[in-house]
Each structure stands twice: as C-alpha cells, then as structure tokens.
Coordinates of C-alpha atoms and ligand atoms in Angstrom, one line a residue:
X1 CA -23.5 26.0 17.5
X2 CA -19.8 25.9 17.6
X3 CA -17.7 26.0 14.4
X4 CA -16.5 22.4 15.0
X5 CA -20.0 21.1 15.4
X6 CA -21.1 22.9 12.3
X7 CA -18.2 21.5 10.3
X8 CA -18.9 18.0 11.4
X9 CA -22.5 18.3 10.5
X10 CA -21.6 19.3 7.0
X11 CA -19.0 16.5 6.9
X12 CA -21.7 14.0 7.8
X13 CA -24.2 15.3 5.4
X14 CA -25.5 12.9 2.8
X15 CA -23.8 13.0 -0.6
X16 CA -26.6 12.6 -3.1
X17 CA -26.1 10.8 -6.3
X18 CA -28.0 11.3 -9.5
X19 CA -27.7 10.3 -13.2
X20 CA -25.7 13.5 -13.8
X21 CA -22.9 12.0 -11.7
X22 CA -21.9 9.1 -14.0
X23 CA -20.3 9.1 -17.4
X24 CA -21.2 5.4 -18.1
X25 CA -24.3 3.6 -16.9
X26 CA -23.4 2.0 -13.6
X27 CA -23.4 -1.8 -13.7
X28 CA -25.6 -1.8 -10.6
X29 CA -28.0 0.8 -11.8
X30 CA -31.1 -0.6 -10.0
X31 CA -29.6 -2.2 -6.8
X32 CA -32.9 -3.5 -5.4
X33 CA -34.1 -5.2 -8.6
X34 CA -30.6 -6.5 -9.5
X35 CA -30.1 -7.8 -6.0
X36 CA -33.3 -9.7 -6.1
X37 CA -32.5 -11.2 -9.5
X38 CA -28.8 -12.0 -8.6
X39 CA -27.6 -15.5 -8.6
X40 CA -24.0 -16.9 -8.0
X41 CA -24.9 -19.7 -10.4
X42 CA -25.5 -17.2 -13.2
X43 CA -22.2 -15.4 -12.5
X44 CA -20.5 -18.8 -12.7
X45 CA -22.3 -19.7 -15.9
X46 CA -21.3 -16.4 -17.4
X47 CA -17.6 -16.9 -16.6
X48 CA -17.6 -20.6 -17.5
X49 CA -19.6 -20.1 -20.7
X50 CA -17.2 -17.5 -22.0
X51 CA -14.3 -19.8 -21.1
X52 CA -15.8 -22.8 -22.8
X53 CA -16.7 -20.8 -25.8
X54 CA -13.2 -19.5 -26.1
X55 CA -11.2 -22.6 -25.3
X56 CA -13.5 -25.6 -25.1
X57 CA -12.1 -26.5 -21.6
X58 CA -15.4 -27.7 -20.4
X59 CA -14.6 -29.2 -17.0
X60 CA -11.9 -26.7 -16.0
X61 CA -12.4 -23.7 -13.7
X62 CA -9.1 -22.0 -13.1
X63 CA -8.5 -18.4 -11.9
X64 CA -5.4 -18.1 -14.1
X65 CA -7.1 -19.2 -17.3
X66 CA -10.3 -17.3 -16.6
X67 CA -8.3 -14.1 -15.9
X68 CA -5.9 -14.3 -18.8
X69 CA -6.8 -16.9 -21.6
X70 CA -10.4 -15.9 -21.7
X71 CA -9.4 -12.5 -22.8
X72 CA -7.0 -13.4 -25.6
X73 CA -9.4 -13.9 -28.5
X74 CA -9.2 -11.7 -31.6
X75 CA -8.4 -8.1 -31.1
X76 CA -8.5 -8.4 -27.3
X77 CA -5.2 -10.3 -27.3
X78 CA -3.4 -7.0 -28.0
X79 CA -5.1 -5.1 -25.3
X80 CA -2.8 -4.1 -22.5
X81 CA -3.5 -6.2 -19.4
X82 CA -0.8 -4.8 -17.1
X83 CA 1.1 -1.6 -17.5
X84 CA 4.1 -1.4 -15.1
X85 CA 5.5 2.0 -14.1
X86 CA 9.1 1.6 -12.9
X87 CA 10.4 4.1 -10.3
X88 CA 12.4 5.7 -13.1
X89 CA 12.1 5.3 -16.8
X90 CA 9.4 4.3 -19.3
X91 CA 6.3 2.2 -18.6
X92 CA 6.3 -1.3 -20.0
X93 CA 3.3 -3.3 -20.9
X94 CA 2.1 -6.8 -21.0
X95 CA -0.8 -7.5 -23.4
X96 CA -3.3 -10.2 -22.6
X97 CA -1.7 -12.3 -25.4
X98 CA 1.8 -11.9 -24.0
X99 CA 0.6 -12.6 -20.5
X100 CA -1.0 -15.8 -21.7
X101 CA 2.4 -16.9 -23.2
X102 CA 4.4 -16.0 -20.1
X103 CA 2.0 -17.6 -17.7
X104 CA 1.9 -20.8 -19.8
X105 CA 5.7 -20.8 -19.7
X106 CA 5.7 -20.4 -16.0
X107 CA 3.2 -23.2 -15.4
X108 CA 5.2 -25.5 -17.8
X109 CA 8.4 -24.6 -16.1
X110 CA 6.9 -25.7 -12.8
X111 CA 5.9 -29.0 -14.3
X112 CA 9.5 -29.5 -15.5
X113 CA 10.7 -29.0 -11.9
X114 CA 8.2 -31.6 -10.8
X115 CA 6.0 -29.0 -9.1
X116 CA 2.3 -29.7 -9.6
X117 CA -1.2 -29.4 -8.3
X118 CA -1.6 -28.4 -4.7
X119 CA 2.1 -27.6 -4.3
X120 CA 2.8 -24.3 -2.4
X121 CA 4.5 -21.5 -4.2
X122 CA 5.6 -18.3 -2.5
X123 CA 6.3 -15.1 -4.3
X124 CA 8.4 -12.4 -2.6
X125 CA 9.0 -9.4 -4.8
X126 CA 8.1 -5.8 -5.4
X127 CA 5.3 -5.1 -7.9
X128 CA 7.4 -6.2 -10.9
X129 CA 6.1 -8.2 -13.9
X130 CA 7.5 -11.6 -12.8
X131 CA 5.4 -11.4 -9.6
X132 CA 2.2 -11.2 -11.7
X133 CA 3.4 -13.9 -14.1
X134 CA 4.3 -16.2 -11.2
X135 CA 1.0 -15.8 -9.4
X136 CA -1.1 -16.4 -12.5
X137 CA 1.3 -19.1 -13.9
X138 CA 1.2 -21.0 -10.5
X139 CA -2.6 -20.8 -10.6
X140 CA -2.7 -22.2 -14.2
X141 CA -0.5 -25.0 -12.9
X142 CA -3.0 -25.9 -10.2
X143 CA -0.4 -24.9 -7.6
X144 CA -1.3 -22.9 -4.5
X145 CA 0.2 -19.5 -4.5
X146 CA 1.1 -17.0 -1.7
X147 CA 2.3 -13.5 -2.6
X148 CA 4.3 -12.1 0.3
X149 CA 4.8 -8.5 1.2
X150 CA 8.4 -7.6 0.1
X151 CA 8.8 -5.4 3.2
X152 CA 8.5 -8.4 5.5
X153 CA 11.7 -9.3 7.4
X154 CA 13.2 -12.8 7.5
X155 CA 11.1 -13.9 10.4
X156 CA 7.6 -13.4 9.0
X157 CA 8.8 -15.0 5.7
X158 CA 10.1 -18.1 7.5
X159 CA 7.0 -18.4 9.8
X160 CA 4.7 -18.4 6.8
X161 CA 6.8 -20.6 4.6
X162 CA 7.0 -23.2 7.3
X163 CA 3.2 -23.2 7.9
X164 CA 2.6 -23.5 4.2
X165 CA 5.4 -26.0 3.6
X166 CA 6.4 -24.0 0.6
X167 CA 8.2 -26.0 -2.1
X168 CA 9.0 -23.0 -4.4
X169 CA 10.0 -19.4 -3.8
X170 CA 10.1 -16.9 -6.5
X171 CA 12.0 -13.8 -5.5
X172 CA 14.7 -11.3 -6.6
X173 CA 18.4 -11.7 -6.1
X174 CA 18.6 -8.7 -3.8
X175 CA 15.7 -9.8 -1.6
X176 CA 17.1 -13.3 -1.5
X177 CA 20.5 -12.0 -0.3
X178 CA 18.9 -9.7 2.3
X179 CA 16.1 -11.8 3.6
X180 CA 16.1 -15.4 2.5
X181 CA 19.7 -16.7 2.4
X182 CA 19.9 -16.7 6.2
X183 CA 16.7 -18.6 6.8
X184 CA 16.9 -21.1 3.9
X185 CA 18.5 -23.8 6.0
X186 CA 15.5 -23.6 8.3
X187 CA 13.1 -24.3 5.5
X188 CA 13.6 -28.0 4.6
X189 CA 10.5 -28.2 2.3
X190 CA 11.8 -25.3 0.1
X191 CA 13.3 -27.2 -2.9
X192 CA 13.4 -24.5 -5.6
X193 CA 14.3 -20.9 -5.5
X194 CA 13.6 -19.1 -8.7
X195 CA 15.5 -15.8 -8.9
X196 CA 14.8 -12.7 -10.9
X197 CA 18.2 -11.2 -11.4
X198 CA 18.2 -7.6 -10.3
X199 CA 21.9 -7.4 -10.1
X200 CA 24.8 -9.0 -8.2
X201 CA 25.3 -12.1 -10.4
X202 CA 24.1 -15.7 -10.1
X203 CA 23.6 -17.3 -6.7
X204 CA 24.4 -21.0 -6.1
X205 CA 21.4 -23.2 -5.4
X206 CA 18.9 -21.0 -7.3
X207 CA 17.3 -21.1 -10.7
X208 CA 17.6 -18.1 -13.0
X209 CA 14.1 -16.9 -13.9
X210 CA 14.9 -15.6 -17.3
X211 CA 16.7 -18.7 -18.5
X212 CA 14.2 -21.0 -17.0
X213 CA 11.3 -19.2 -18.6
X214 CA 13.1 -19.2 -22.0
X215 CA 13.4 -23.0 -21.8
X216 CA 9.8 -23.6 -21.0
X217 CA 7.1 -24.4 -23.5
X218 CA 4.4 -21.8 -24.4
X219 CA 1.8 -24.5 -25.0
X220 CA -1.2 -24.4 -22.6
X221 CA -0.3 -26.5 -19.6
X222 CA -2.1 -29.8 -19.3
X223 CA -3.5 -29.2 -15.9
X224 CA -7.2 -28.9 -15.1
X225 CA -8.7 -27.6 -11.8
X226 CA -12.2 -27.7 -10.3
X227 CA -13.8 -24.7 -8.5
X228 CA -13.1 -26.4 -5.2
X229 CA -9.4 -26.8 -5.7
X230 CA -7.2 -24.7 -3.5
X231 CA -5.8 -21.7 -5.3
X232 CA -4.5 -19.0 -3.0
X233 CA -3.2 -19.0 0.6
X234 CA -3.3 -15.6 2.2
X235 CA -1.8 -15.1 5.6
X236 CA -3.7 -13.0 8.1
X237 CA -3.1 -12.3 11.8
X238 CA -5.1 -13.1 14.9
X239 CA -4.7 -12.0 18.5
X240 CA -2.9 -15.1 19.5
X241 CA -0.7 -17.7 18.0
X242 CA 1.0 -17.8 14.6
X243 CA -0.4 -16.2 11.5
X244 CA -3.3 -18.0 9.9
X245 CA -3.1 -19.2 6.3
X246 CA -6.6 -18.5 4.9
X247 CA -7.4 -21.0 2.1
X248 CA -9.1 -19.7 -1.0
X249 CA -10.2 -21.9 -4.0
X250 CA -10.6 -21.2 -7.7
X251 CA -14.3 -20.6 -7.2
X252 CA -13.4 -17.3 -5.6
X253 CA -13.2 -16.0 -9.2
X254 CA -17.0 -15.7 -9.2
X255 CA -16.8 -13.2 -6.3
X256 CA -13.9 -11.3 -7.8
X257 CA -15.8 -11.0 -11.1
X258 CA -19.1 -10.0 -9.5
X259 CA -17.6 -7.5 -7.2
X260 CA -15.4 -6.0 -9.9
X261 CA -18.6 -5.5 -11.8
X262 CA -20.8 -4.1 -9.0
X263 CA -18.5 -2.5 -6.4
X264 CA -15.8 -1.2 -8.7
X265 CA -18.1 -0.8 -11.7
X266 CA -15.5 -2.1 -14.2
X267 CA -16.4 -1.5 -17.8
X268 CA -14.5 -2.9 -20.8
X269 CA -12.7 0.4 -21.6
X270 CA -11.5 1.2 -18.1
X271 CA -8.0 1.9 -17.0
X272 CA -8.0 0.7 -13.4
X273 CA -5.5 1.3 -10.7
X274 CA -5.4 -0.6 -7.5
X275 CA -2.7 0.8 -5.3
X276 CA -2.5 -2.2 -2.9
X277 CA 0.5 -4.5 -2.9
X278 CA -0.3 -8.1 -3.8
X279 CA 1.4 -9.1 -0.5
X280 CA -2.0 -8.2 1.0
X281 CA -5.2 -9.7 -0.1
X282 CA -6.6 -6.5 -1.8
X283 CA -3.5 -6.4 -4.1
X284 CA -4.2 -10.0 -5.3
X285 CA -8.0 -10.0 -5.5
X286 CA -8.2 -6.5 -7.0
X287 CA -4.7 -5.8 -8.0
X288 CA -4.4 -8.9 -10.2
X289 CA -7.5 -11.1 -10.5
X290 CA -10.7 -8.9 -10.8
X291 CA -9.5 -6.4 -13.4
X292 CA -8.1 -9.2 -15.6
X293 CA -11.4 -11.1 -15.3
X294 CA -13.0 -8.0 -16.8
X295 CA -10.4 -7.6 -19.5
X296 CA -9.5 -4.1 -18.5
X297 CA -6.0 -2.5 -18.3
X298 CA -4.4 -2.3 -14.9
X299 CA -1.8 0.2 -13.8
X300 CA 0.9 -1.1 -11.6
X301 CA 3.2 1.4 -9.9
X302 CA 6.4 -0.2 -8.9
X303 CA 7.5 2.7 -6.8
X304 CA 6.7 3.7 -3.2
X305 CA 4.1 6.3 -2.3
X306 CA 4.8 9.8 -3.5
X307 CA 1.9 12.3 -3.6
X308 CA 3.0 14.1 -6.7
X309 CA 3.8 10.9 -8.6
X310 CA 0.4 9.5 -7.7
X311 CA -1.4 12.5 -9.1
X312 CA 0.7 12.3 -12.2
X313 CA -0.2 8.7 -12.7
X314 CA -3.9 9.4 -12.4
X315 CA -3.5 12.1 -15.0
X316 CA -1.0 10.6 -17.4
X317 CA -2.3 7.1 -17.4
X318 CA -5.9 8.3 -17.8
X319 CA -7.0 6.2 -14.8
X320 CA -10.8 5.9 -14.8
X321 CA -11.4 3.7 -11.7
X322 CA -9.1 4.0 -8.8
X323 CA -9.1 1.7 -5.8
X324 CA -6.9 2.9 -2.9
X325 CA -6.8 3.0 0.9
X326 CA -7.5 5.5 3.7
X327 CA -3.9 5.9 4.8
X328 CA -2.9 6.9 1.3
X329 CA -5.8 9.3 1.0
X330 CA -4.8 10.9 4.3
X331 CA -1.2 11.3 3.0
X332 CA -2.6 12.9 -0.2
X333 CA -4.7 15.2 1.9
X334 CA -1.7 16.2 3.9
X335 CA 0.2 17.1 0.8
X336 CA -2.4 19.8 0.2
X337 CA -5.0 20.6 -2.4
X338 CA -2.7 22.7 -4.6
X339 CA -0.7 19.6 -5.5
X340 CA -3.8 17.7 -6.4
X341 CA -5.0 20.6 -8.6
X342 CA -1.8 20.7 -10.5
X343 CA -3.2 18.1 -13.0
X344 CA -6.7 17.6 -14.5
X345 CA -8.3 14.1 -14.2
X346 CA -10.9 14.1 -16.9
X347 CA -11.0 10.3 -17.2
X348 CA -11.4 9.5 -13.5
X349 CA -15.0 8.5 -12.8
X350 CA -14.9 6.3 -9.6
X351 CA -12.7 6.3 -6.5
X352 CA -13.0 3.5 -4.0
X353 CA -11.2 2.8 -0.8
X354 CA -10.8 -0.2 1.6
X355 CA -8.9 -1.5 4.5
X356 CA -9.5 0.8 7.4
X357 CA -12.1 3.3 8.5
X358 CA -12.5 6.1 6.1
X359 CA -13.2 9.4 7.8
X360 CA -16.0 11.6 6.5
X361 CA -13.4 14.3 5.9
X362 CA -11.7 12.1 3.4
X363 CA -14.9 11.3 1.5
X364 CA -15.6 15.0 1.2
X365 CA -12.0 15.8 0.3
X366 CA -12.3 13.6 -2.7
X367 CA -15.4 15.4 -3.8
X368 CA -14.0 18.9 -3.2
X369 CA -10.5 18.4 -4.5
X370 CA -10.8 15.6 -7.1
X371 CA -14.4 16.2 -8.0
X372 CA -15.5 12.7 -6.8
X373 CA -16.4 11.5 -3.4
X374 CA -14.5 8.4 -2.1
X375 CA -16.5 5.2 -2.0
X376 CA -15.6 3.2 1.0
X377 CA -16.0 -0.5 1.0
X378 CA -15.5 -3.3 3.4
X379 CA -14.1 -6.9 3.3
X380 CA -11.3 -8.9 4.8
X381 CA -8.8 -11.7 3.9
X382 CA -11.3 -14.4 4.9
X383 CA -14.2 -13.1 2.8
X384 CA -11.9 -13.1 -0.3
X385 CA -13.7 -10.2 -1.9
X386 CA -15.7 -7.0 -1.3
X387 CA -18.8 -7.6 0.7
X388 CA -20.2 -4.2 1.6
X389 CA -19.8 -1.2 -0.5
X390 CA -20.8 2.3 -1.5
X391 CA -21.7 1.6 -5.1
X392 CA -21.8 4.5 -7.6
X393 CA -25.6 5.0 -7.6
X394 CA -25.9 4.9 -3.8
X395 CA -26.2 8.1 -1.9
X396 CA -23.1 8.3 0.4
X397 CA -23.4 8.7 4.1
X398 CA -19.8 9.8 4.8
X399 CA -18.3 7.5 7.4
X400 CA -20.4 4.5 6.4
X401 CA -19.1 1.4 4.6
X402 CA -22.2 1.2 2.4
X403 CA -24.6 -1.7 1.8
X404 CA -24.1 -5.4 1.2
X405 CA -23.5 -6.2 -2.5
X406 CA -25.8 -8.5 -4.5
X407 CA -25.2 -12.1 -3.3
X408 CA -24.1 -10.9 0.1
X409 CA -26.3 -11.0 3.2
X410 CA -24.9 -9.1 6.2
X411 CA -26.4 -9.0 9.7
X412 CA -25.4 -7.7 13.1
X413 CA -25.3 -10.3 15.8
X414 CA -24.9 -10.5 19.6
X415 CA -23.3 -13.3 21.5
X416 CA -25.9 -14.8 23.8
X417 CA -25.4 -17.3 26.6
X418 CA -23.6 -20.6 26.0
X419 CA -22.0 -19.7 22.8
X420 CA -25.3 -18.9 20.9
X421 CA -25.4 -16.1 18.5
X422 CA -28.6 -14.0 17.9
X423 CA -29.3 -11.7 15.0
X424 CA -30.1 -8.2 16.1
X425 CA -33.0 -7.1 14.0
X426 CA -33.4 -3.5 15.3
X427 CA -31.3 -0.8 13.6
X428 CA -28.6 1.2 15.2
X429 CA -27.5 -1.4 17.7
X430 CA -23.8 -2.3 17.9
X431 CA -22.8 -5.9 17.6
X432 CA -20.5 -8.2 15.6
X433 CA -20.8 -8.1 11.8
X434 CA -21.7 -11.5 10.4
X435 CA -22.3 -12.7 6.9
X436 CA -24.6 -15.5 5.8
X437 CA -22.4 -18.2 4.1
X438 CA -22.9 -18.9 0.4
X439 CA -20.7 -16.6 -1.5
X440 CA -17.9 -18.4 -3.4
X441 CA -14.8 -16.5 -2.1
X442 CA -15.4 -17.3 1.5
X443 CA -12.3 -18.9 2.8
X444 CA -12.4 -22.7 3.1
X445 CA -10.2 -23.1 6.1
X446 CA -7.1 -21.9 8.0
X447 CA -4.4 -24.2 6.9
X448 CA -4.0 -27.0 9.5
X449 CA -6.0 -25.1 12.1
X450 CA -9.5 -26.6 11.9
X451 CA -10.5 -25.5 15.4
X452 CA -9.7 -21.8 14.7
X453 CA -11.7 -22.1 11.5
X454 CA -14.7 -23.6 13.1
X455 CA -14.8 -20.9 15.7
X456 CA -15.5 -18.3 13.0
X457 CA -18.9 -19.8 12.3
X458 CA -22.2 -20.1 14.0
X459 CA -24.7 -22.1 12.0
X460 CA -24.8 -20.5 8.6
X461 CA -23.2 -17.3 9.8
X462 CA -19.6 -16.3 9.3
X463 CA -18.5 -14.1 12.2
X464 CA -16.1 -11.5 11.0
X465 CA -14.5 -10.3 14.3
X466 CA -15.5 -6.7 13.5
X467 CA -18.0 -4.7 15.5
X468 CA -20.5 -2.7 13.4
X469 CA -24.0 -1.4 13.3
X470 CA -26.6 -1.1 10.6
X471 CA -28.8 2.0 10.4
X472 CA -32.5 2.2 9.5
X473 CA -31.6 2.7 5.8
X474 CA -29.5 -0.5 5.7
X475 CA -26.1 1.2 5.7
X476 CA -23.4 -0.4 7.7
X477 CA -21.1 1.5 10.0
X478 CA -17.7 0.2 11.3
X479 CA -17.3 0.4 15.0
X480 CA -14.0 -1.4 15.7
X481 CA -12.4 -4.8 16.0
X482 CA -13.6 -7.3 18.5
X483 CA -10.0 -8.5 19.1
X484 CA -6.6 -7.0 19.6
X485 CA -5.2 -7.1 16.1
X486 CA -3.6 -3.9 14.8
X487 CA -4.4 -2.1 11.6
X488 CA -1.4 0.1 10.6
X489 CA -1.5 1.8 7.2
X490 CA -4.1 -0.8 6.1
X491 CA -2.0 -3.8 7.1
X492 CA -3.3 -6.2 9.7
X493 CA -0.6 -7.0 12.3
X494 CA -0.9 -9.7 14.9
X495 CA 0.5 -8.5 18.3
X496 CA 1.6 -12.1 19.1
X497 CA 4.1 -12.1 16.1
X498 CA 5.6 -8.8 17.3
X499 CA 5.8 -9.9 20.9
X500 CA 7.5 -13.2 20.0
X501 CA 10.2 -11.3 18.0
X502 CA 10.8 -8.9 21.0
X503 CA 11.1 -11.9 23.4
X504 CA 13.9 -13.2 21.3
X505 CA 16.1 -10.3 22.5
X506 CA 18.2 -11.3 25.5
X507 CA 17.1 -8.2 27.5
X508 CA 13.3 -8.8 27.2
X509 CA 11.4 -10.6 29.9
X510 CA 7.8 -9.7 28.8
X511 CA 6.3 -8.0 25.9
X512 CA 2.8 -6.6 25.2
X513 CA 1.9 -5.0 21.9
X514 CA -1.0 -2.7 21.1
X515 CA -2.2 -0.5 18.2
X516 CA -2.0 3.2 19.2
X517 CA -4.2 5.6 17.3
X518 CA -2.3 7.6 14.7
X519 CA -3.7 10.4 12.5
X520 CA -1.9 9.2 9.4
X521 CA -1.6 5.4 9.7
X522 CA -4.8 4.7 11.6
X523 CA -2.8 2.9 14.2
X524 CA 0.9 2.4 14.9
X525 CA 2.4 -0.6 16.6
X526 CA 3.5 0.2 20.1
X527 CA 5.3 -2.3 22.4
X528 CA 5.6 -2.4 26.2
X529 CA 8.4 -4.5 27.5
X530 CA 9.7 -5.4 30.9
X531 CA 13.4 -6.3 31.3
X532 CA 15.3 -9.3 32.7
X533 CA 17.4 -8.6 35.8
X534 CA 20.7 -7.0 35.0
X535 CA 19.3 -5.0 32.1
X536 CA 18.6 -1.3 32.5
X537 CA 16.0 0.6 30.6
X538 CA 17.3 3.6 28.6
X539 CA 17.3 5.2 25.2
X540 CA 20.2 3.1 23.9
X541 CA 18.3 -0.2 24.7
X542 CA 15.1 1.2 23.4
X543 CA 16.7 2.0 20.0
X544 CA 18.4 -1.4 20.1
X545 CA 15.1 -3.2 20.6
X546 CA 13.5 -1.2 17.8
X547 CA 16.4 -2.1 15.5
X548 CA 16.2 -5.8 16.6
X549 CA 12.5 -5.9 15.8
X550 CA 13.0 -4.2 12.4
X551 CA 15.7 -6.6 11.4
X552 CA 13.5 -9.6 12.2
X553 CA 10.1 -8.4 11.2
X554 CA 10.7 -5.7 8.6
X555 CA 9.6 -2.1 8.8
X556 CA 6.0 -2.8 8.0
X557 CA 5.4 -4.9 11.1
X558 CA 8.0 -3.8 13.7
X559 CA 6.9 -1.4 16.5
X560 CA 7.4 2.3 15.9
X561 CA 7.6 2.9 19.6
X562 CA 8.7 0.9 22.7
X563 CA 8.2 1.8 26.3
X564 CA 9.6 0.1 29.4
X565 CA 7.5 -1.0 32.3
X566 CA 8.6 -2.7 35.5
X567 CA 6.0 -5.5 34.9
X568 CA 3.2 -6.0 32.4
X569 CA -0.4 -6.4 33.6
X570 CA -1.5 -10.0 33.4
X571 CA -4.6 -11.9 34.1
X572 CA -4.5 -14.4 36.9
X573 CA -4.2 -17.1 34.3
X574 CA -1.0 -15.3 33.1
X575 CA -2.2 -13.7 29.8
X576 CA -0.8 -10.2 29.2
X577 CA -3.8 -7.7 29.2
X578 CA -3.2 -5.7 26.1
X579 CA -6.6 -4.1 26.5
X580 CA -5.4 -2.6 29.8
X581 CA -2.0 -1.5 28.3
X582 CA -4.0 0.3 25.6
X583 CA -6.5 1.9 28.1
X584 CA -3.6 3.2 30.2
X585 CA -1.7 4.5 27.2
X586 CA -4.7 6.4 26.0
X587 CA -5.9 7.5 29.4
X588 CA -9.2 5.7 29.0
X589 CA -11.2 3.9 31.7
X590 CA -9.6 0.6 32.5
X591 CA -12.9 -1.4 32.3
X592 CA -13.3 -4.7 34.0
X593 CA -10.0 -5.6 35.8
X594 CA -11.4 -8.3 38.0
X595 CA -9.2 -10.9 36.3
X596 CA -6.1 -8.8 36.8
X597 CA -3.2 -10.4 38.7
X598 CA -2.7 -8.8 42.1
X599 CA -0.3 -5.9 42.1
X600 CA -0.2 -5.4 38.3
Ligands
AMP1 P1 -7.4 -7.7 6.0 O1 -7.9 -9.1 6.3 O2 -6.0 -7.5 6.3 O3 -7.9 -7.3 4.7 O4 -8.1 -6.8 7.1 C1 -9.5 -6.8 7.3 C2 -9.9 -5.9 8.3 O5 -9.7 -4.6 8.0 C3 -11.4 -5.9 8.6 O6 -11.8 -7.0 9.4 C4 -11.6 -4.6 9.3 O7 -11.3 -4.7 10.6 C5 -10.7 -3.7 8.5 N1 -11.4 -3.0 7.4 C6 -11.4 -3.4 6.1 N2 -12.2 -2.5 5.4 C7 -12.6 -1.6 6.3 C8 -13.4 -0.4 6.1 N3 -13.9 0.0 5.0 N4 -13.7 0.3 7.3 C9 -13.2 -0.1 8.5 N5 -12.4 -1.2 8.6 C10 -12.1 -1.9 7.5

C-alpha cells in the first residue's frame, strides 16, 4: 500500500465517541429515543410557555422577544448576552437586560418614524453592537429585517434593496459614504437612513443613531406578531436571474432553539462563538438568534480573520462551543500546529462547522491539534436552520455531514420522467438531497418569485439542489451542487450577478462565470469574457475588469481571475454553457455537448 493510500485510510477512519468524551451530558444523549419522542409542538410550547410565564404575552410569538426578553428575569438580566471584541482595545458587553432596553428603544424609534409591521429594514454594518440591536429591535417591531454583508459593493446592495423595497437602512457613516450615497437616488422606497457615526461628521438626509436611540422610549413596544408573520429576508443566489429573497417567519425560532440544543449542544453556562457574519444566514440564525434563545453568552469578533487572534479568543474568552467554517479551519491549519498549541483551551468542548465540504483532514486536525474533532453539519438559507449534523454523541465518519436531527426527515431522490421525483431507498446511491416539509424554519417563499419557489418542491419534499448520498448507517455525504452556484469561502455566489456586472463594462461582449476549485477557499470565482470589436485582450484590460467588478460587487463577490476567449460556448438556444467552461478549465471530460452551438 502506498503512503498516500495509508494516510487516507487513517483519515477516513471512524472517530469513536464515548462518555469519556464529554464534560457535560449531551442534550441529545440518546438520539434514537429522543428522535422518536421529538415534537415541534413541544418545542413551541416550551418556548411559548417560558415567554408567557415571564411576560404574560399570550398571543405573541416574536423572535426578538423570545431571544431577549425571555432571558431578562431575575439574575439572568445581568448575564452577558453579547461580548464584542473590537479590532483593538477592550471588549464591551451587552447584558440581556441592557439588550432588552436597547432593542425596545430601537423598535419604538421605528414606530416614531412611522415604520411598522411588515416594513423592510436593511442593516449594513460590520459586527458592531448596533447591528445586533437593529436586527433584534426590528424583529420586536414586527418589521422584516435583512442583514447585509458589509463587504458587498454598491451593486449587490442596490439589487437587494430594490427587490425588498427596503424602507429603512441602518449603516455606518463610512459605509454610507463609500457604498450607499451613490446608489441612494436609485432606491425610491428607501425613506430613512439611520447612521452609526464612525467618524466624518453628520450627513444630510440621515438620522443619527445615537441621538435617535436616546430619544426613543424604553417601554416594551406595543406590537404583537404571530408565528407566521414574516421576520427575516435572507438573500441567496441561484444559477440564473437576480438573487432570491428567502422569506423566514417568526416560527423559525422553534428550529433555532431545537438545533441550538441538539446540534450545538448549548447548555446554560456556555460561552459560544459563531464566527459567521450576520450578512450570511449562519451569522443570523446562529450568530444572533439561537444562542440568545438559550440564554448563553456569545462572543462577537469585530475584526477580520487572523489565526493568532482566533486562538487567543478561544483561550481568553473561555469559549466552550465554537461554530465555524471549513475555509477558516483550512486557514488555521495552514498557520501551523505550533501557533494553535501556543494557548491551552481547557473550556472548549465542542467544535462544529458548516457551509462547505469539510475534508477528513480538517476533522482529524481538530482532534490532533485542538483535542476535539470538528463536527460538520449541513443546512442552507432556505432551511433556516441546521438539518443534518454530527452531534456530540455520534461516532464521526470524517467527510460525512452526519445524520438528520430530531424533527428532520432527509431522503435522497432521483428525478424520474415528466418531473416526478422518486425516493431512493437503497443506500450509497447518489441523488438530490430532499427534506420532508414540516420543520418551522423552512422558508415560506422567495419574495415575489412564486414560480421559483414552487419549483423547489415535489409533494411534501423540499428539493435542496444539493447532490448527496446516504450510507447504510444513515450518515449523509455531500457530493456537490446540482446547479452552477459558486461556494467561495463559505459564501454562495450566483454567477449571473457577476456576469451582469462584467457586462456593464464597455469592452465586454459576453461573460461566463464558474467556481474554480481552490485549496483554501473551496472555490474561487473565475470569469471568462469575450470582447467587443475594437477592444484588445491584455493584462491592462484584465486588471481593469477585475477592478471594475470589485468596485461594483465588492471583494467577496468579484472574480479573482478573468480569462479572455474569442467566443464563449453557448447552447443553440443561446445560453452560455458554464459547465463546459468549467470542464475545459479543469481539463475534465466535456460531457454531453449535443446542445452546443456549432463552432463554439
Ligand atoms: P447558504 O444558503 O449560503 O447557506 O449555502 C448553502 C449551501 O452550502 C448548501 O446548499 C450546500 O451546497 C453548501 N453547504 C452547506 N453546508 C455544507 C456542508 N456541511 N458540506 C457541504 N456543503 C455544504
């Protein structure tokens, strides 16, 4: 046997779990029995019961109040809800009690502006306290909130704000100057811009966050919401067309609560760190809502990734449950084991990861370097919460996403003739991953795109668009995406959005965008363009196009690489064949090219 084969065998070996592995009894200690006894109604009754007991708000079901107000009784009011770590300087904390006051003020401030139930609020900021106050305060007000990634350029911001008909934007003065000022005239529905002053003085036509908050009442806002009221709008990307606004309702709290308990194993004394930005669904569901629903303390790092800083945070903040992503883990691995071993992590008891495939090496690296394996789990914007997970008591098959959580029924399906979908009952067969509807966080629509929404379902099955297989032990394995969307550093990027921005450049005639495998980011965005007559391919134009895309889309979305082609391969019906561009780029078989336009 070769050394490589031997290595990969050990990397794929089962990681056995036993009672000696946990410091607290896992919440899902007997998965089979607890799965059989599980009911979403009971989870709802538990959340609602505690809310009624605490505040007597019988008919109300509101993520903001469940997450914050429910945890402000007695001694718990003083417990730290959110601890912010600025890039430099001392941490600052918001207790549950203080968070209650601030989010009430935010909701009442919105009322004063005439902004109410169902109105759309966008939040564009780094991971600073006002972002968290704005998200939770908007929810308390019954408004619909969208946290946007602050690395987005003006174009993705404008596209999303137009789709949502955003009435309010909460942002910082510097982001406003850099990204919003130039698009504001294009956003006729945007009535109020609330600005956190991070320097540079007041700006005409905006409301100063601090002053506005100071003027607002701290009394509980007089708004009530039902489980089916719209709460969050998360944008996600498809292969074609504009981004889709996935609608989530207040009832999603039941899933956030249950999955926080079972997949992340949150216990009352935990210090929890979710490294995702709230601009992506993980950073909202698990960076804001789930830990607060459990009354634990969340660490929020305001700075960008830095390997040593992260290890220091795990150590100094005594993080016990850490939820991160494969790209970050790969970057930590690259920084070397010596750096990791510089600090002890006596409090750390669970590491989980999501967002992209987690290689077996990474799972083992956790075990060998940090003393704990990494627990991969799977979900997506549309599912609203974790669906499949390696829970603490489960033996880990490195490379697998784990098993469906209680209340989740996952199957593998194949698409049969005439649009029918058949469940594949035999193990180890690849097909599309589908979930039986019935969990509360399932999205309730793509905003104004009913047809696109309907296409995601077949009977009572939600079709995820991911290819996977289930093995004989019931573990699920990710195979790939069924469509052309790109996953770069855990961020889902729609090729169409990137192609559209490139086409706005006067030199570009055609653009086709693919995800190119990358050892660190999973995939990077690569664009192929053909030029209009009179333009000449060359390094100067290539750099200009990259700069153009970055300015419009922001660094997180723009292509890292651009190549020129005389013409792009198209189907006879005129669609650019991204699949073929990718196969050619990677030197893979071109597959079925029967629909290829002659000569391409
Ligand atoms: P998003 O909606 O941006 O959260 O992206 C969801 C997509 O990320 C899924 O449909 C998968 O394609 C991918 N994904 C999420 N978690 C995993 C995982 N554990 N392993 C592999 N891919 C994942």
